[in-house]
Tab-separated table of C-alpha atoms and ligand atoms in Angstrom:
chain	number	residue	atom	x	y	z
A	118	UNK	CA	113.432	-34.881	-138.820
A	119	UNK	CA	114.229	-30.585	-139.117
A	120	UNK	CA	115.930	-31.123	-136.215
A	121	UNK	CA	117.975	-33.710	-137.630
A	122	UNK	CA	118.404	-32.040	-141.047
A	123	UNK	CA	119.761	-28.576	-138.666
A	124	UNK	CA	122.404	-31.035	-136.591
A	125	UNK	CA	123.573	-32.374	-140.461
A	126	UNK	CA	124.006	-29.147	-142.308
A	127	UNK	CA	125.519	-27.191	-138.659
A	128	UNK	CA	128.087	-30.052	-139.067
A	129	UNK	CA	129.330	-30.210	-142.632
A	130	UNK	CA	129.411	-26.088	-142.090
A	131	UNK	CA	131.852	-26.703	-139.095
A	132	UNK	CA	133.692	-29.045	-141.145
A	133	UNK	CA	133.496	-26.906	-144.619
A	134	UNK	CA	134.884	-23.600	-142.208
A	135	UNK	CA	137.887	-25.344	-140.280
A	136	UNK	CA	138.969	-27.598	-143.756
A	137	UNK	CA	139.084	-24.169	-144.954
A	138	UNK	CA	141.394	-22.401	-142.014
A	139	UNK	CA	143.178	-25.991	-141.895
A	140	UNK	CA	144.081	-24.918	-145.587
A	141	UNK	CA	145.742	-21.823	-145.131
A	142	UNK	CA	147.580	-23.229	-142.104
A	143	UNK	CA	149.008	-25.890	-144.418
A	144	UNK	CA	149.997	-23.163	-146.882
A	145	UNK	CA	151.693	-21.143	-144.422
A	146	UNK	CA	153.482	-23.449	-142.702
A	147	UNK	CA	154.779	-24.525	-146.373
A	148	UNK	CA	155.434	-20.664	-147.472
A	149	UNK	CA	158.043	-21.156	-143.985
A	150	UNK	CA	159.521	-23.625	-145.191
A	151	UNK	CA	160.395	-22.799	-148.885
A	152	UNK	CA	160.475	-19.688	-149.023
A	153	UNK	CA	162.005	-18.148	-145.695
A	154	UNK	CA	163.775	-21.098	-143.602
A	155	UNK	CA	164.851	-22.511	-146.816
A	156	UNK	CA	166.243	-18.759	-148.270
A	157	UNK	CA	168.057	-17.945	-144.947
A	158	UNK	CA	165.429	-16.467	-142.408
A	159	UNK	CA	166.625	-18.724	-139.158
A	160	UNK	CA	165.291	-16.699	-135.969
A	161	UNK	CA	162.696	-19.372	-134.556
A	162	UNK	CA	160.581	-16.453	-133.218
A	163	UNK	CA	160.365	-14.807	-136.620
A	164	UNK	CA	159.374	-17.971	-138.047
A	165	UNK	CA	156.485	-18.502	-135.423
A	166	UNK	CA	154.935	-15.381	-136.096
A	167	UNK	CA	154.659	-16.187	-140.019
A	168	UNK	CA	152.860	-19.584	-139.201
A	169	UNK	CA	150.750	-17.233	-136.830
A	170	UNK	CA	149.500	-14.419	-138.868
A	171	UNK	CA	146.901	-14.808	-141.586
A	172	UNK	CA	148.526	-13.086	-144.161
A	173	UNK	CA	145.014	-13.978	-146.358
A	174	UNK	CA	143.141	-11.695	-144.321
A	175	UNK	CA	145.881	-8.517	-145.305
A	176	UNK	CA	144.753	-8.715	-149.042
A	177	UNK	CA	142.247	-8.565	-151.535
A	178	UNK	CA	139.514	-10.903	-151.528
A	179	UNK	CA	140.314	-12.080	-155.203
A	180	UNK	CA	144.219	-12.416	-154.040
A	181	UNK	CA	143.318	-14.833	-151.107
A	182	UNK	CA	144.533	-17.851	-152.784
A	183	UNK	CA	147.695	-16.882	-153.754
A	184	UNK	CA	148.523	-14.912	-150.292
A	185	UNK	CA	151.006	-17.434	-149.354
A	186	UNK	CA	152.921	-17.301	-152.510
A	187	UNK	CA	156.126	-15.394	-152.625
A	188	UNK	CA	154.928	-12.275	-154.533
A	189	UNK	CA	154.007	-8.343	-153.461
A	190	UNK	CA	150.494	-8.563	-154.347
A	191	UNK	CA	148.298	-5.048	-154.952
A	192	UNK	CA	146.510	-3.708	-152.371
A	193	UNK	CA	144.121	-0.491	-152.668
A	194	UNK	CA	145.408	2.952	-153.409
A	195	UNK	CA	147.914	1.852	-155.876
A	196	UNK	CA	149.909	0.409	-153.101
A	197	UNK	CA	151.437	-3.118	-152.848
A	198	UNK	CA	151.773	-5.700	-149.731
A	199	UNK	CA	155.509	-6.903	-149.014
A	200	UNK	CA	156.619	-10.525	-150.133
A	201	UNK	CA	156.638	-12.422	-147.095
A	202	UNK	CA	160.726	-13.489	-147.530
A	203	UNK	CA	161.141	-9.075	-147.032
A	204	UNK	CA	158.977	-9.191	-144.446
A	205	UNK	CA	161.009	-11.708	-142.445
A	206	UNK	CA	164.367	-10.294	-143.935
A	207	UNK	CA	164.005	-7.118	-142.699
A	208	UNK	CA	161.886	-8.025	-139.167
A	209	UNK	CA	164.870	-10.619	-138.393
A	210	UNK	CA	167.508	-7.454	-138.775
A	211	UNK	CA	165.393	-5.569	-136.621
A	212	UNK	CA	166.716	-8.271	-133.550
A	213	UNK	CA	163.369	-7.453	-131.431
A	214	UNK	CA	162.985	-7.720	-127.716
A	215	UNK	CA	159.821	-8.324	-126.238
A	216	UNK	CA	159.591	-5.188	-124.346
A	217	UNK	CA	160.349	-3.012	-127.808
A	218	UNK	CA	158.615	-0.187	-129.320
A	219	UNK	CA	158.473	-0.459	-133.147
A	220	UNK	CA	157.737	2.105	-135.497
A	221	UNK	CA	156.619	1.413	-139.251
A	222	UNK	CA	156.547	3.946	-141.755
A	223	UNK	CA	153.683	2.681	-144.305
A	224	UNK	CA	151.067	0.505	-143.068
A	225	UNK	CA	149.636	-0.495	-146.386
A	226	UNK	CA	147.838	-3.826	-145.599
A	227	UNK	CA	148.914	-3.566	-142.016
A	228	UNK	CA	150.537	-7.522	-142.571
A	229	UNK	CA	154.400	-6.200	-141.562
A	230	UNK	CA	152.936	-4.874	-138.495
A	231	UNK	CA	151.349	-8.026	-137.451
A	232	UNK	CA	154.078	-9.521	-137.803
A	233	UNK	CA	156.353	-6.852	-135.534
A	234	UNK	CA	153.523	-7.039	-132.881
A	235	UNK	CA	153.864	-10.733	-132.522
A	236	UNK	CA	157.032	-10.295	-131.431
A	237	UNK	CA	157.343	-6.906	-129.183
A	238	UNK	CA	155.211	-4.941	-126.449
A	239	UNK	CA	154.063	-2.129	-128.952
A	240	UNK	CA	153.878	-1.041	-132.810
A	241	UNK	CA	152.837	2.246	-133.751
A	242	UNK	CA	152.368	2.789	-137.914
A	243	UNK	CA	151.960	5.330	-139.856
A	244	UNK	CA	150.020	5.909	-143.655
A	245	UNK	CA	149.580	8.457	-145.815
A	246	UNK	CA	146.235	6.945	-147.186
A	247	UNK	CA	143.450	7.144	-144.952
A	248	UNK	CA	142.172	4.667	-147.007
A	249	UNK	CA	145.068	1.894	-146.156
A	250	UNK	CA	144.864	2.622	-142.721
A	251	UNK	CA	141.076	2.244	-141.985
A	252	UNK	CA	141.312	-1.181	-143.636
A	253	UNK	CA	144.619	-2.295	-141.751
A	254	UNK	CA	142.808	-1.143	-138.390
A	255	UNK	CA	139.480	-3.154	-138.920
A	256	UNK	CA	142.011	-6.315	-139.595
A	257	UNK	CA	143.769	-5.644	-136.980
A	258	UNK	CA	140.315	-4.846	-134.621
A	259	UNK	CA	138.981	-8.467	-136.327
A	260	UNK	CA	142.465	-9.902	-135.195
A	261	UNK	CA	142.100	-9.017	-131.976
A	262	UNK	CA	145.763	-6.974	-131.974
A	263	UNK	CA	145.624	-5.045	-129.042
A	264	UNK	CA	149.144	-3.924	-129.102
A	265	UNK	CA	149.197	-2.002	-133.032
A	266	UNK	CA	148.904	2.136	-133.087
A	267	UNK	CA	147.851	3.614	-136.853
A	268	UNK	CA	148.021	6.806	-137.700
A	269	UNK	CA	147.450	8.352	-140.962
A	270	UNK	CA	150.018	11.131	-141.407
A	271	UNK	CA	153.632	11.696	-143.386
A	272	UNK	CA	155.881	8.986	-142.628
A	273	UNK	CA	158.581	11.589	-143.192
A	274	UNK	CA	157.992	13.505	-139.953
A	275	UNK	CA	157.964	9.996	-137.647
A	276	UNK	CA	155.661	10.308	-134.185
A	277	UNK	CA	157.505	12.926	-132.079
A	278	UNK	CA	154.798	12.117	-129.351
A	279	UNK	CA	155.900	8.249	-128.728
A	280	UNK	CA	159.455	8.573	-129.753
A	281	UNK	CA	161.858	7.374	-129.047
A	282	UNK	CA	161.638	3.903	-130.482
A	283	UNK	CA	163.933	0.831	-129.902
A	284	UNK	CA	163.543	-0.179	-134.156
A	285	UNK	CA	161.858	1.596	-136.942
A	286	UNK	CA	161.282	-0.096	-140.511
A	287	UNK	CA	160.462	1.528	-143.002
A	288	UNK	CA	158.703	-0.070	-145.698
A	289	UNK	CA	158.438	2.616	-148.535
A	290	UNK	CA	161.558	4.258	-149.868
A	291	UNK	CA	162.518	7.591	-149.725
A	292	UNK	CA	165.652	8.893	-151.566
A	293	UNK	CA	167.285	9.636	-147.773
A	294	UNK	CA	167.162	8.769	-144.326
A	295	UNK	CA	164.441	11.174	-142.863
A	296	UNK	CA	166.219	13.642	-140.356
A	297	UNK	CA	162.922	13.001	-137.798
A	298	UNK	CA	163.518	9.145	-138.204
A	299	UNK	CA	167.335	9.058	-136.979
A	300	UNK	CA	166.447	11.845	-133.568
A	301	UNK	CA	163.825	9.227	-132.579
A	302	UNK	CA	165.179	6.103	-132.740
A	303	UNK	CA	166.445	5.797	-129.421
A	304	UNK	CA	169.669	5.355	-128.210
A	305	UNK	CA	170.933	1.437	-128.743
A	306	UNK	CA	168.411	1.505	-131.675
A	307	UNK	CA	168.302	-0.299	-135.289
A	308	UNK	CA	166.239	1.522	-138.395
A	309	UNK	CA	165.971	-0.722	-141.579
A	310	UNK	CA	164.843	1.336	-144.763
A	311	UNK	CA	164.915	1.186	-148.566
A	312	UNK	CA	167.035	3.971	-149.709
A	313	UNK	CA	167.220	5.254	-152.899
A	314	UNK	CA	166.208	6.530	-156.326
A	315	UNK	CA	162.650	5.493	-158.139
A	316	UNK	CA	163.672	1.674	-157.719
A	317	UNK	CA	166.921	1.443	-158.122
A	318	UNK	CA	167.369	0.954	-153.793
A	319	UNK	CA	169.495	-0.915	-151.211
A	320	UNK	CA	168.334	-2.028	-147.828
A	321	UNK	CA	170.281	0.407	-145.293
A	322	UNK	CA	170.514	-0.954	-141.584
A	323	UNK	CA	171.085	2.267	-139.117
A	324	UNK	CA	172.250	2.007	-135.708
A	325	UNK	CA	172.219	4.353	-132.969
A	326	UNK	CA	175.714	4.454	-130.453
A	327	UNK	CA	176.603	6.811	-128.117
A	328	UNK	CA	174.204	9.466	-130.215
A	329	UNK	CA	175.915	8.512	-133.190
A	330	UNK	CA	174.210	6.893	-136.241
A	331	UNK	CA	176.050	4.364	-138.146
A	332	UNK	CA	174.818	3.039	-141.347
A	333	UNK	CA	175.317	-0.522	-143.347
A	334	UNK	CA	173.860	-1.217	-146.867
A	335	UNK	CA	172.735	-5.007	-146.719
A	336	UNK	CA	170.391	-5.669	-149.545
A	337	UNK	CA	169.704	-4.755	-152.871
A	338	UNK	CA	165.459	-4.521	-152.807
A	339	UNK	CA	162.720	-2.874	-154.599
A	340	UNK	CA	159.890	-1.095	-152.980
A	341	UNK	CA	157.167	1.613	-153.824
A	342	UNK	CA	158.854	4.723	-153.786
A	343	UNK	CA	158.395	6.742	-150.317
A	344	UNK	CA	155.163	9.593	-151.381
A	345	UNK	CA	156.983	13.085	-151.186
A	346	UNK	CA	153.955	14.654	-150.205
A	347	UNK	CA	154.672	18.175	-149.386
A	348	UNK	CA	158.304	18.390	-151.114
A	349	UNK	CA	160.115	17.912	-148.213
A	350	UNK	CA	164.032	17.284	-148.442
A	351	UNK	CA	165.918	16.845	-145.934
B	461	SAH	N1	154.113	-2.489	-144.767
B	461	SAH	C1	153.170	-2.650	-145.849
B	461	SAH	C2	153.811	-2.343	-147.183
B	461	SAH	C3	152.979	-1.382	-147.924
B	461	SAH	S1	153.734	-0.611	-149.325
B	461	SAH	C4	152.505	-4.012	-145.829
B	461	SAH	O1	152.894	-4.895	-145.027
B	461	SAH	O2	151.559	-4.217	-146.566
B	461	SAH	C5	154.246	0.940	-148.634
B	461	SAH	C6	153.182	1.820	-148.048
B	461	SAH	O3	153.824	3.062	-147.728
B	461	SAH	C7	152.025	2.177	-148.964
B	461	SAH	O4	150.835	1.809	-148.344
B	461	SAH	C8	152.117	3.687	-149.131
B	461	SAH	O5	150.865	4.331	-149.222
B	461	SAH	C9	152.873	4.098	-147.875
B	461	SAH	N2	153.554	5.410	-147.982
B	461	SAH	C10	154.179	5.953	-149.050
B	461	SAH	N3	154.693	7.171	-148.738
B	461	SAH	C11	154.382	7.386	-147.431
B	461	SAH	C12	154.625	8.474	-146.536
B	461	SAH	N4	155.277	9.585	-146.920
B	461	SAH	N5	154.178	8.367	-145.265
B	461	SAH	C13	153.505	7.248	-144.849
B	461	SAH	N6	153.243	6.196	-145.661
B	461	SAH	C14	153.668	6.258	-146.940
């Protein structure tokens, strides 16, 4: 009869755990559909790697229901996770090849870098909260990501030691393109970063030719001003 009882409950826990996942996977398959295929975002492999990654497991606990909803919803420190449709906006611009190296600027929740590393060789991010990062590498350590690099430091300076990268996003905005940011995107490269004042920002694209950097503004956006830690201008 225990024995019984043990087979019964293991079973409606199996069933109560995957009705659970199988709800999220409904949800994010739907957030693809209305609110990136439907809104513009058409690169198949972008779209794949949103029905992929658990963007529940990026925030809060109390913000788990309404992950796959179309909003920047807080994280810790202050600090806010990207809408999905910016996510995919600004990873589709990036046109990623598998054998890329990525650098973010702003980890946050570490969700826009799960993203990039389902869809290139290597992502290396940087945060100025040690905070942030610690919690965006046990998700990524739970994940099983392999292929993600944190570091907490000043997104300003970049990561002289693994430049030069093919793309760089940058996912908090500064009032300028970082100096450091444009000599290590390598040659062939595309940056994508918020540029502006407070919020008032537009989406610049940057791309490297022949040494020279041209730049494009595509999008008017809005995201937490880039953390001028030391005073730096450049
Ligand atoms: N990519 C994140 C978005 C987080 S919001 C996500 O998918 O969730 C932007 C992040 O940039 C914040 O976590 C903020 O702490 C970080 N940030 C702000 N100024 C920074 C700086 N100078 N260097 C590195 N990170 C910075």
């Amino acid at each position: 009869m225990m024995r019984f009882l043990v087979i019964i409950f293991g079973l409606i826990a199996v069933v109560e755990c995957s009705s659970q996942n199988d709800s999220f996977i409904n949800e994010r398959w739907k957030m693809v559909e209305l609110q990136l295929k439907n809104r513009g975002i058409n690169n198949e492999l972008v779209l794949d790697a949103f029905r992929l990654v658990p963007r529940h497991d990026f925030v809060l606990p109390n913000y788990q229901k309404v992950a796959y909803t179309d909003n920047p919803l807080p994280i810790n420190e202050g600090q806010t996770i990207s809408q999905p449709y910016v996510v995919a906006y600004m990873t589709q611009e990036l046109e990623l090849q598998q054998h890329d190296r990525v650098l973010e600027i702003g980890t946050g929740s570490g969700y826009q870098a799960a993203i990039l590393a389902q869809l290139c060789d290597s992502v290396f991010t940087i945060e100025l909260y040690e905070a942030l990062s610690k919690s965006a590498t046990e998700v990524f350590g739970k994940l099983e990501y392999n292929n993600i690099y944190c570091k907490v430091g000043d997104g300003y300076l970049g990561w002289l030691q693994k430049a030069p990268f093919d793309a760089i996003i940058v996912t908090c905005s500064p009032s300028h393109v970082p100096e450091p940011l444009k000599e290590q995107l390598a040659e062939g490269g595309r940056m994508i970063i918020p540029v502006g004042e407070g919020y008032v920002q537009q989406l610049v694209l940057l791309q490297k030719k022949k040494g020279k950097i041209r730049e494009k503004k595509i999008l008017p956006v809005r995201f937490v001003p880039m953390i001028d830690e030391n005073r730096i201008k450049y």
